[in-house]
Amino acid sequence: RAKQNGRNRYCFFTAEIEALAVRRMQVVSALRHALEQHQLTIHYQPQFSARDGRIIGAEALLRWHHPSLGQVSPEEFIPAAEDSGLIVPIGEWVLRHAVRQMRAWLDEGMTPFVLAVNLSTVQFRHPNLPAMVAAILAEEQLPAQYLELELTESGAMHDPPAAIAVMDQLHEHGVRMAIDDFGIAYSSLSYLKKFKVYKLKIDQSFVRDISADPEDRAIVTAIIAMARGLGLRTIAEGVETQAQLDFLREHGCDEIQGYYYSKPLTAEQFGRFVQEVEPCAA
Ligand code: C2E
Ligand code: MG
Ligand code: MG
Ligand code: MG
């Protein structure tokens, strides 16, 4: 009997794994046509100064709507794009279009801010990355000071000496780097000081329970203090409540991103949002 149960369970897991594999294949084959069929768009989530609540940045977040699969979450399609190598052309598309949008906003007279674009570890390891970034900035005529590139902590720590070399090149081009989802991977703190990094993005998992969980409070406080000591800025992700905002502000976190202020917005919504929050000074 036990044996039979075991076999059933085995079958059950096999079927589940198979279903996941089939779904992954569907996503990858659909994703192959996403670019040419104009199914990808970029949303922009504003980032705020913790000190005075002004918008000082925005993060570009990719969105994919497929005619039959519907809206697919980046949590699902980004890993699929990474496995299949599609992240390289898709990542280049995101960078180009985000940079082009930023150029258009500056041309419209929008108060300048810094636009953050996520980089996949796969893109980051691509030898052509720094040249590609420089070429896009030149072609779209955006000064490098308006661009920030986000790399996850695990991506940066995968091969730290290689990461140092790439960050040095991006730094020479005048592009800022931020470490995304900071605190959940194993950071070698000795490497952190060698990275040409401007900002640490405190992972949302620590922010979520910040009001109730003393351990999360301790971790966040320690990250902010360490960043200070290293001369880095901090931004908290996933801030949804006034209590979270208050804690972060009191403990010296520099910037805030999260639903408390705004969800990611379409480019059009973002333009209107900026006008409402920061009425033109002139
Ligand atoms: P991430 O870079 O850490 O982006 C932050 C995620 O948190 C976004 O999810 C954003 O919508 C969400 N978020 C922001 N504020 C809040 C909040 O207050 N509460 C909650 N619960 N969530 C909040 P999204 O857009 O689904 O993206 C998920 C991940 O997909 C991103 O995490 C990033 O790793 C990846 N991703 C998105 N766009 C790109 C892209 O263009 N390139 C690459 N390589 N990765 C991307
Ligand atoms: Mg990010
Ligand atoms: Mg993040
Ligand atoms: Mg994340």
Coordinates of C-alpha atoms and ligand atoms in Angstrom, one line a residue:
R1 CA 0.0 0.0 0.0
A2 CA 2.7 2.4 1.0
K3 CA 4.4 1.5 -2.2
Q4 CA 1.4 2.4 -4.2
N5 CA 1.0 5.7 -2.5
G6 CA 4.6 6.4 -3.3
R7 CA 4.0 5.6 -6.9
N8 CA 1.0 7.8 -7.1
R9 CA 2.8 10.7 -5.6
Y10 CA 5.6 10.1 -8.0
C11 CA 3.2 10.2 -10.9
F12 CA 1.6 13.3 -9.5
F13 CA 4.9 15.2 -9.3
T14 CA 5.9 14.0 -12.8
A15 CA 2.6 15.4 -14.2
E16 CA 3.1 18.7 -12.4
I17 CA 6.7 19.1 -13.6
E18 CA 5.6 18.2 -17.1
A19 CA 2.9 20.8 -17.1
L20 CA 5.4 23.4 -15.9
A21 CA 7.8 22.4 -18.7
V22 CA 5.0 22.6 -21.3
R23 CA 4.0 26.1 -20.0
R24 CA 7.6 27.2 -20.2
M25 CA 7.9 26.1 -23.8
Q26 CA 4.7 27.9 -24.7
V27 CA 5.9 31.1 -23.1
V28 CA 9.3 30.9 -24.8
S29 CA 7.8 30.2 -28.3
A30 CA 5.3 33.0 -27.8
L31 CA 8.0 35.4 -26.5
R32 CA 10.0 34.8 -29.7
H33 CA 7.4 36.9 -31.6
A34 CA 6.6 39.4 -28.8
L35 CA 9.0 42.1 -30.1
E36 CA 8.1 42.1 -33.8
Q37 CA 4.4 41.9 -32.9
H38 CA 4.6 44.9 -30.6
Q39 CA 3.3 43.0 -27.6
L40 CA 5.9 44.6 -25.2
T41 CA 5.4 47.9 -23.4
I42 CA 7.2 49.6 -20.6
H43 CA 5.7 51.0 -17.4
Y44 CA 7.4 53.5 -15.2
Q45 CA 7.3 53.6 -11.4
P46 CA 8.3 56.9 -9.8
Q47 CA 10.9 57.0 -7.1
F48 CA 10.7 59.6 -4.4
S49 CA 13.1 61.5 -2.1
A50 CA 12.4 60.3 1.4
R51 CA 13.3 63.8 2.6
D52 CA 10.8 65.9 0.7
G53 CA 8.7 63.5 -1.4
R54 CA 9.9 64.9 -4.7
I55 CA 10.2 62.6 -7.7
I56 CA 13.9 61.9 -8.3
G57 CA 13.7 58.8 -10.4
A58 CA 11.7 56.2 -12.2
E59 CA 12.1 52.5 -12.8
A60 CA 11.3 51.1 -16.2
L61 CA 9.4 47.8 -15.8
L62 CA 8.6 45.6 -18.8
R63 CA 5.0 44.4 -19.5
W64 CA 3.9 41.7 -22.0
H65 CA 0.4 41.2 -23.2
H66 CA 0.0 38.1 -25.5
P67 CA -3.3 37.6 -27.5
S68 CA -4.0 34.2 -26.1
L69 CA -1.8 33.9 -23.0
G70 CA -3.0 37.3 -21.8
Q71 CA -0.9 39.4 -19.4
V72 CA 2.2 37.4 -18.5
S73 CA 4.1 38.5 -15.3
P74 CA 7.7 39.4 -15.7
E75 CA 8.3 37.0 -12.8
E76 CA 7.5 34.3 -15.3
F77 CA 8.6 35.6 -18.7
I78 CA 12.0 37.2 -17.6
P79 CA 13.4 33.8 -16.4
A80 CA 12.0 32.2 -19.7
A81 CA 13.7 35.0 -21.7
E82 CA 17.0 34.4 -19.8
D83 CA 17.0 30.6 -20.3
S84 CA 16.3 31.0 -24.1
G85 CA 18.7 33.8 -24.7
L86 CA 15.8 36.1 -25.8
I87 CA 16.7 38.4 -23.0
V88 CA 19.5 39.9 -25.1
P89 CA 17.4 41.4 -27.9
I90 CA 14.5 42.1 -25.4
G91 CA 16.8 43.8 -22.9
E92 CA 18.3 45.9 -25.7
W93 CA 14.8 46.9 -26.8
V94 CA 13.8 47.9 -23.3
L95 CA 16.9 50.0 -22.9
R96 CA 16.5 51.8 -26.2
H97 CA 12.8 52.5 -25.7
A98 CA 13.2 53.6 -22.1
V99 CA 16.1 55.9 -23.1
R100 CA 14.0 57.3 -26.0
Q101 CA 11.1 58.0 -23.7
M102 CA 13.3 59.8 -21.3
R103 CA 14.7 61.9 -24.1
A104 CA 11.1 62.8 -25.1
W105 CA 10.2 63.8 -21.5
L106 CA 13.2 66.0 -21.2
D107 CA 12.3 67.6 -24.6
E108 CA 8.8 68.3 -23.3
G109 CA 10.4 70.2 -20.4
M110 CA 9.8 67.7 -17.7
T111 CA 11.9 68.3 -14.5
P112 CA 14.9 66.0 -14.9
F113 CA 15.2 62.8 -13.0
V114 CA 17.1 59.5 -13.3
L115 CA 15.7 56.6 -15.2
A116 CA 16.5 53.1 -13.9
V117 CA 16.5 50.1 -16.3
N118 CA 16.8 46.5 -15.1
L119 CA 19.7 44.5 -16.5
S120 CA 19.5 40.7 -16.5
T121 CA 22.6 38.8 -15.3
V122 CA 22.7 37.3 -18.8
Q123 CA 22.9 40.8 -20.4
F124 CA 25.5 41.9 -17.8
R125 CA 27.8 39.0 -18.7
H126 CA 27.5 39.8 -22.4
P127 CA 30.9 41.2 -23.5
N128 CA 29.3 43.8 -25.7
L129 CA 27.1 45.4 -22.9
P130 CA 29.1 48.6 -22.1
A131 CA 29.5 49.4 -25.9
M132 CA 25.8 48.7 -26.5
V133 CA 24.7 51.0 -23.7
A134 CA 27.0 53.8 -24.9
A135 CA 25.7 53.3 -28.5
I136 CA 22.1 53.6 -27.4
L137 CA 22.8 56.7 -25.4
A138 CA 24.6 58.3 -28.3
E139 CA 21.9 57.3 -30.9
E140 CA 19.0 58.5 -28.7
Q141 CA 21.0 61.6 -27.6
L142 CA 20.5 61.1 -23.9
P143 CA 23.3 62.2 -21.6
A144 CA 24.5 59.2 -19.5
Q145 CA 23.8 61.0 -16.2
Y146 CA 20.1 60.3 -16.7
L147 CA 20.5 56.6 -16.8
E148 CA 20.9 54.1 -14.0
L149 CA 21.3 50.4 -14.5
E150 CA 20.0 47.9 -11.9
L151 CA 21.7 44.6 -11.5
T152 CA 20.6 42.1 -8.8
E153 CA 22.8 41.3 -5.9
S154 CA 23.0 37.7 -6.9
G155 CA 24.0 38.8 -10.5
A156 CA 26.7 41.0 -9.2
M157 CA 28.0 38.4 -6.7
H158 CA 28.0 35.5 -9.3
D159 CA 31.5 36.5 -10.5
P160 CA 32.6 39.6 -8.6
P161 CA 35.9 40.2 -10.4
A162 CA 34.1 40.2 -13.8
A163 CA 31.3 42.4 -12.3
I164 CA 34.0 44.9 -11.2
A165 CA 35.4 45.1 -14.7
V166 CA 32.0 45.7 -16.3
M167 CA 30.9 48.3 -13.7
D168 CA 34.2 50.1 -14.2
Q169 CA 33.4 50.4 -18.0
L170 CA 29.9 51.6 -17.4
H171 CA 31.2 54.1 -14.9
E172 CA 33.6 55.4 -17.4
H173 CA 30.6 56.0 -19.8
G174 CA 29.0 58.0 -17.0
V175 CA 26.2 55.5 -16.2
R176 CA 25.2 54.8 -12.6
M177 CA 24.7 51.4 -11.2
A178 CA 22.3 50.2 -8.5
I179 CA 22.3 46.8 -6.8
D180 CA 18.7 45.5 -6.9
D181 CA 17.0 43.2 -4.4
F182 CA 19.8 43.9 -1.9
G183 CA 20.0 41.7 1.2
I184 CA 18.7 38.4 0.0
A185 CA 21.8 37.0 -1.6
Y186 CA 25.1 36.4 0.0
S187 CA 27.0 39.6 -0.5
S188 CA 30.7 39.6 0.0
L189 CA 31.0 42.9 1.7
S190 CA 34.6 43.2 0.7
Y191 CA 33.5 43.2 -2.9
L192 CA 30.8 45.8 -2.4
K193 CA 33.4 48.5 -1.8
K194 CA 35.1 47.6 -5.1
F195 CA 31.9 47.8 -7.1
K196 CA 31.3 51.1 -8.8
V197 CA 27.8 51.3 -7.4
Y198 CA 25.8 54.3 -6.6
K199 CA 22.8 52.9 -4.8
L200 CA 21.5 49.8 -2.9
K201 CA 17.9 48.8 -3.4
I202 CA 16.7 47.2 -0.2
D203 CA 14.6 44.2 -1.1
Q204 CA 10.9 44.4 -0.6
S205 CA 10.9 41.2 1.5
F206 CA 12.5 43.2 4.3
V207 CA 10.2 46.2 3.9
R208 CA 7.0 44.2 3.9
D209 CA 7.0 43.3 7.7
I210 CA 9.1 46.2 8.8
S211 CA 6.5 47.4 11.2
A212 CA 6.1 44.1 13.0
D213 CA 9.2 42.1 12.5
P214 CA 12.2 43.1 14.7
E215 CA 14.6 41.1 12.6
D216 CA 13.6 42.8 9.4
R217 CA 13.9 46.2 11.2
A218 CA 17.4 45.2 12.3
I219 CA 18.4 44.1 8.7
V220 CA 17.1 47.3 7.1
T221 CA 18.7 49.5 9.7
A222 CA 22.0 47.7 9.2
I223 CA 21.9 48.0 5.4
I224 CA 21.2 51.7 5.6
A225 CA 24.1 52.2 8.1
M226 CA 26.5 50.2 6.0
A227 CA 25.5 52.0 2.8
R228 CA 26.1 55.3 4.6
G229 CA 29.6 54.1 5.6
L230 CA 30.4 53.1 2.1
G231 CA 29.1 56.4 0.6
L232 CA 26.2 54.7 -1.1
R233 CA 22.6 55.8 -1.4
T234 CA 19.7 53.6 -0.4
I235 CA 16.2 53.1 -1.8
A236 CA 13.5 51.0 -0.3
E237 CA 11.3 48.9 -2.7
G238 CA 7.7 47.8 -2.1
V239 CA 6.8 50.6 0.3
E240 CA 3.0 50.4 0.7
T241 CA 2.1 52.0 4.1
Q242 CA 2.7 55.2 6.1
A243 CA 4.2 53.1 8.9
Q244 CA 6.8 51.6 6.6
L245 CA 7.6 55.1 5.2
D246 CA 7.9 56.6 8.7
F247 CA 10.4 53.9 9.8
L248 CA 12.5 54.2 6.7
R249 CA 12.6 58.0 6.9
E250 CA 13.5 57.9 10.6
H251 CA 16.4 55.5 9.9
G252 CA 17.8 57.6 7.1
C253 CA 16.8 55.7 4.0
D254 CA 17.3 58.1 1.1
E255 CA 14.6 57.1 -1.4
I256 CA 11.2 55.4 -1.6
Q257 CA 9.6 53.3 -4.3
G258 CA 6.2 51.6 -3.9
Y259 CA 2.5 51.5 -4.1
Y260 CA 2.2 54.0 -1.2
Y261 CA 3.2 56.7 -3.7
S262 CA 2.4 55.1 -7.0
K263 CA 2.1 51.8 -8.9
P264 CA 4.1 51.4 -12.2
L265 CA 2.3 53.7 -14.8
T266 CA 2.1 53.8 -18.5
A267 CA 4.3 56.5 -20.1
E268 CA 1.2 58.7 -20.6
Q269 CA 0.0 58.2 -17.0
F270 CA 3.5 59.0 -15.8
G271 CA 3.6 62.3 -17.6
R272 CA 0.3 63.3 -16.0
F273 CA 1.4 62.1 -12.6
V274 CA 4.5 64.2 -12.7
Q275 CA 2.5 67.3 -13.5
E276 CA 0.1 66.7 -10.7
V277 CA 2.8 66.0 -8.1
E278 CA 5.2 68.7 -9.1
P279 CA 3.4 71.6 -10.7
C280 CA 5.7 73.5 -13.0
A281 CA 7.7 76.0 -11.0
A282 CA 7.9 78.5 -13.8
Ligands
C2E1 P1 12.4 44.5 -9.5 O1 13.3 45.0 -10.5 O2 12.8 44.2 -8.2 O3 11.1 45.5 -9.6 C1 10.3 45.8 -8.6 C2 9.0 45.0 -8.6 O4 8.2 45.3 -7.5 C3 8.1 45.3 -9.8 O5 7.4 44.1 -10.2 C4 7.1 46.3 -9.2 O6 5.9 46.4 -10.0 C5 6.9 45.7 -7.9 N1 6.5 46.7 -6.9 C6 6.7 48.0 -6.8 N2 6.2 48.6 -5.7 C7 5.6 47.6 -5.1 C8 4.8 47.6 -3.9 O7 4.6 48.6 -3.2 N3 4.3 46.4 -3.5 C9 4.5 45.3 -4.2 N4 4.0 44.1 -3.8 N5 5.2 45.3 -5.4 C10 5.7 46.4 -5.8 P2 7.2 43.6 -11.7 O8 7.0 44.8 -12.6 O9 6.2 42.5 -11.7 O10 8.7 43.0 -12.1 C11 9.2 41.9 -11.4 C12 10.6 41.7 -11.7 O11 10.8 41.4 -13.1 C13 11.5 42.9 -11.5 O12 11.8 43.0 -10.1 C14 12.7 42.6 -12.3 O13 13.5 41.7 -11.6 C15 12.1 41.9 -13.5 N6 11.9 42.8 -14.6 C16 10.9 43.7 -14.9 N7 11.2 44.4 -16.0 C17 12.4 44.0 -16.4 C18 13.3 44.3 -17.6 O14 13.0 45.2 -18.4 N8 14.5 43.7 -17.6 C19 14.8 42.7 -16.7 N9 16.0 42.1 -16.9 N10 14.1 42.4 -15.7 C20 12.9 43.0 -15.5
MG2 MG 14.6 46.6 -10.4
MG3 MG 14.0 44.8 -6.8
MG4 MG 12.6 41.4 -7.7

